Coordinates of C-alpha atoms in Angstrom, one line a residue:
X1 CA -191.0 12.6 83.9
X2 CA -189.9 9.8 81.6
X3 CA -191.5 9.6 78.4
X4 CA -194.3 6.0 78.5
X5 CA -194.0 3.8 75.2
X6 CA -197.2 2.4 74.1
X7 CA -197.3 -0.9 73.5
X8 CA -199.5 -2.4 70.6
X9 CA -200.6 -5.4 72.9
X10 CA -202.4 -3.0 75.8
X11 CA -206.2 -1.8 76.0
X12 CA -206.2 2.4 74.2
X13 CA -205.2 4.4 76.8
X14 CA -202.7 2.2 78.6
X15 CA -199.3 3.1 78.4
X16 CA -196.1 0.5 79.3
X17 CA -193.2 0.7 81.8
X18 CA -190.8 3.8 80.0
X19 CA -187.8 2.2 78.0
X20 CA -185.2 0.9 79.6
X21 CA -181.5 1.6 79.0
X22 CA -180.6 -1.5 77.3
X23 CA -178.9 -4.3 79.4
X24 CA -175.7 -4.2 77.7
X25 CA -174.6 -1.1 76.3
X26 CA -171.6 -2.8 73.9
X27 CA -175.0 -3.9 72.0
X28 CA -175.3 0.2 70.7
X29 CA -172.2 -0.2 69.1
X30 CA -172.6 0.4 65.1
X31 CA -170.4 0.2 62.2
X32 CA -166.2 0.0 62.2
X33 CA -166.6 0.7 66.5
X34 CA -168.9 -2.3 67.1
X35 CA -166.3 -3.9 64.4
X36 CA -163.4 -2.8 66.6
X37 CA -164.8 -4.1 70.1
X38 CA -165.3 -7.4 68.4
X39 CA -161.9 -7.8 67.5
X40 CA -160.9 -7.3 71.1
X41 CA -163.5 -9.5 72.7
X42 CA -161.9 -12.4 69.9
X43 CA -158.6 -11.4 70.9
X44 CA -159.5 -11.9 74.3
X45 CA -161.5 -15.2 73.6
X46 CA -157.9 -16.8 72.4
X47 CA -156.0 -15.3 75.3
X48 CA -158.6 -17.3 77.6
X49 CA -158.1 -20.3 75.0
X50 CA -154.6 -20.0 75.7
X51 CA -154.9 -20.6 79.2
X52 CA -156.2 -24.5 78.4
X53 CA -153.1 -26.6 77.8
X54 CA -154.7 -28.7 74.8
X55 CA -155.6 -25.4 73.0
X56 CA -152.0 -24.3 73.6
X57 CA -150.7 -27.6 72.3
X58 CA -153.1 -27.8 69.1
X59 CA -151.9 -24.0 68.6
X60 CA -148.2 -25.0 68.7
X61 CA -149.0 -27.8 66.4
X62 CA -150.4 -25.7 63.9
X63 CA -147.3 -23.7 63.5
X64 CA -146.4 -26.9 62.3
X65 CA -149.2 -28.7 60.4
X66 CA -150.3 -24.7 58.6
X67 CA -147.1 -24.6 56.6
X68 CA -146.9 -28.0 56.0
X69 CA -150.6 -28.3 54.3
X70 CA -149.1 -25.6 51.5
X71 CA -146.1 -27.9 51.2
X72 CA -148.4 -31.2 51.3
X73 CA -151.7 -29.6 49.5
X74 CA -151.2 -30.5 45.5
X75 CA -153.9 -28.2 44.8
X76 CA -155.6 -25.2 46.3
X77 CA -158.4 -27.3 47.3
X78 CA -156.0 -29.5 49.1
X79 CA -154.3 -27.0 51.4
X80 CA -157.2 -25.7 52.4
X81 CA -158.8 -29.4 53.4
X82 CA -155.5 -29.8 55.6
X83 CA -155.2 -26.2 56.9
X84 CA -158.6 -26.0 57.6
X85 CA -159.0 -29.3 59.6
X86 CA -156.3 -27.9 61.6
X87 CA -158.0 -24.6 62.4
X88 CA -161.5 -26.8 63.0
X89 CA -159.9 -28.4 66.0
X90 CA -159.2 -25.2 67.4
X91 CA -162.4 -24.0 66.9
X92 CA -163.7 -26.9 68.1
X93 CA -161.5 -26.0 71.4
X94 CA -162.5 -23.1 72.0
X95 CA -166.4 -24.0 71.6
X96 CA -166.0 -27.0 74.1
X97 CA -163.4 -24.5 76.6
X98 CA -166.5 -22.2 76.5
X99 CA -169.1 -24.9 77.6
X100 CA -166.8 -26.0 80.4
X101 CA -166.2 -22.8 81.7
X102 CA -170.4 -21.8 81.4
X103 CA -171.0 -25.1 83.2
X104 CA -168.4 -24.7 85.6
X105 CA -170.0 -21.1 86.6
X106 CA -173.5 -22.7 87.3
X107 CA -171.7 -24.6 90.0
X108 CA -169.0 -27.0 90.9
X109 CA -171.6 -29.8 92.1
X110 CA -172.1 -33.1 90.2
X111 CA -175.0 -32.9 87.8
X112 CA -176.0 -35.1 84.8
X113 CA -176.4 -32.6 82.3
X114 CA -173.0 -30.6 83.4
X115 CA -171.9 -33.6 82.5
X116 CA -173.6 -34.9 79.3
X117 CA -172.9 -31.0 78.3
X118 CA -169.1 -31.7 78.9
X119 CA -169.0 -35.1 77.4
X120 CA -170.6 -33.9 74.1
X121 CA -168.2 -30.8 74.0
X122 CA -165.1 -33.1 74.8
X123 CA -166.9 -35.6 71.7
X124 CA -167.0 -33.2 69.7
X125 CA -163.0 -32.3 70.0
X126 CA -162.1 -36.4 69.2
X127 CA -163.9 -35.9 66.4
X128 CA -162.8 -33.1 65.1
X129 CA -159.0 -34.4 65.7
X130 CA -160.2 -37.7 63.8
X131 CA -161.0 -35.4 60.8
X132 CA -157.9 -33.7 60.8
X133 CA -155.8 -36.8 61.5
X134 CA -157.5 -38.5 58.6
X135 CA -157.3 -35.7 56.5
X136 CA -153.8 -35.6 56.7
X137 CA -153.1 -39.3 56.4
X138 CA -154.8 -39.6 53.7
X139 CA -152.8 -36.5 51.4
X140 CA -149.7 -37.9 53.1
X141 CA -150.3 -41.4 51.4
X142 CA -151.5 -40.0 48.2
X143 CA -148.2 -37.3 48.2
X144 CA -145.9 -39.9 49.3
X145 CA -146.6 -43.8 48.2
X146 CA -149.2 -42.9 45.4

């Protein structure tokens, strides 16, 4: 017979429903193994990402744009502004590829939040690319004409 928890917020001599096995078992995971799993479950997040042609394109860009902030970047500081706006707008990606794809699961039909979801996510890539882009200009100008 399985074992009854008590629970603190039932009358003495009530017992609760016996534990269940929890819903996802990845969640047991401890220490360098739950550490490990991650790393696939990210490696599998930007295999998914690569499937989306702007995270492809923004990924191809920064094989550009990373090398060239430690060329640009005058400072330490400096490289990491540029290389790190570049990362942002993949990250950015990525966050808005995930909201399309959890929206798209609830269902294909038109509804107003799907789409105020989707139109916030896609706001939030324009201005994360304005970022970047200004980023860049900017320590272009100052490397360049300044």
């Amino acid at each position: 017979m399985p074992e009854q928890v008590s629970s603190p917020l039932l009358h003495a001599g009530q017992t609760d429903i016996p534990a269940a096995p929890p819903v996802n078992p990845q969640k047991d995971r401890k220490g360098l193994k739950r550490v490990w799993h991650a790393l696939g479950y990210s490696v599998a997040g930007l295999r998914a990402g690569w499937q989306e042609a702007a995270f492809r394109q923004e990924a191809i860009a920064s094989l550009v744009l990373l090398p060239a902030a430690f060329w640009l970047g005058r400072s330490w500081v400096e490289t990491v502004l540029l290389a790190g706006s570049v990362i942002l707008v993949m990250i950015i990606e990525l966050l808005n590829t995930g909201i399309e794809t959890a929206i798209d699961r609830i269902g294909p039909e038109w509804h107003d939040l799907s789409k105020r979801a989707k139109d916030m996510g896609s706001a939030a890539v324009l201005l994360s690319l304005l970022l970047c882009a200004g980023t860049w200009a900017l320590a272009l100008f100052h490397r360049l004409l300044a």
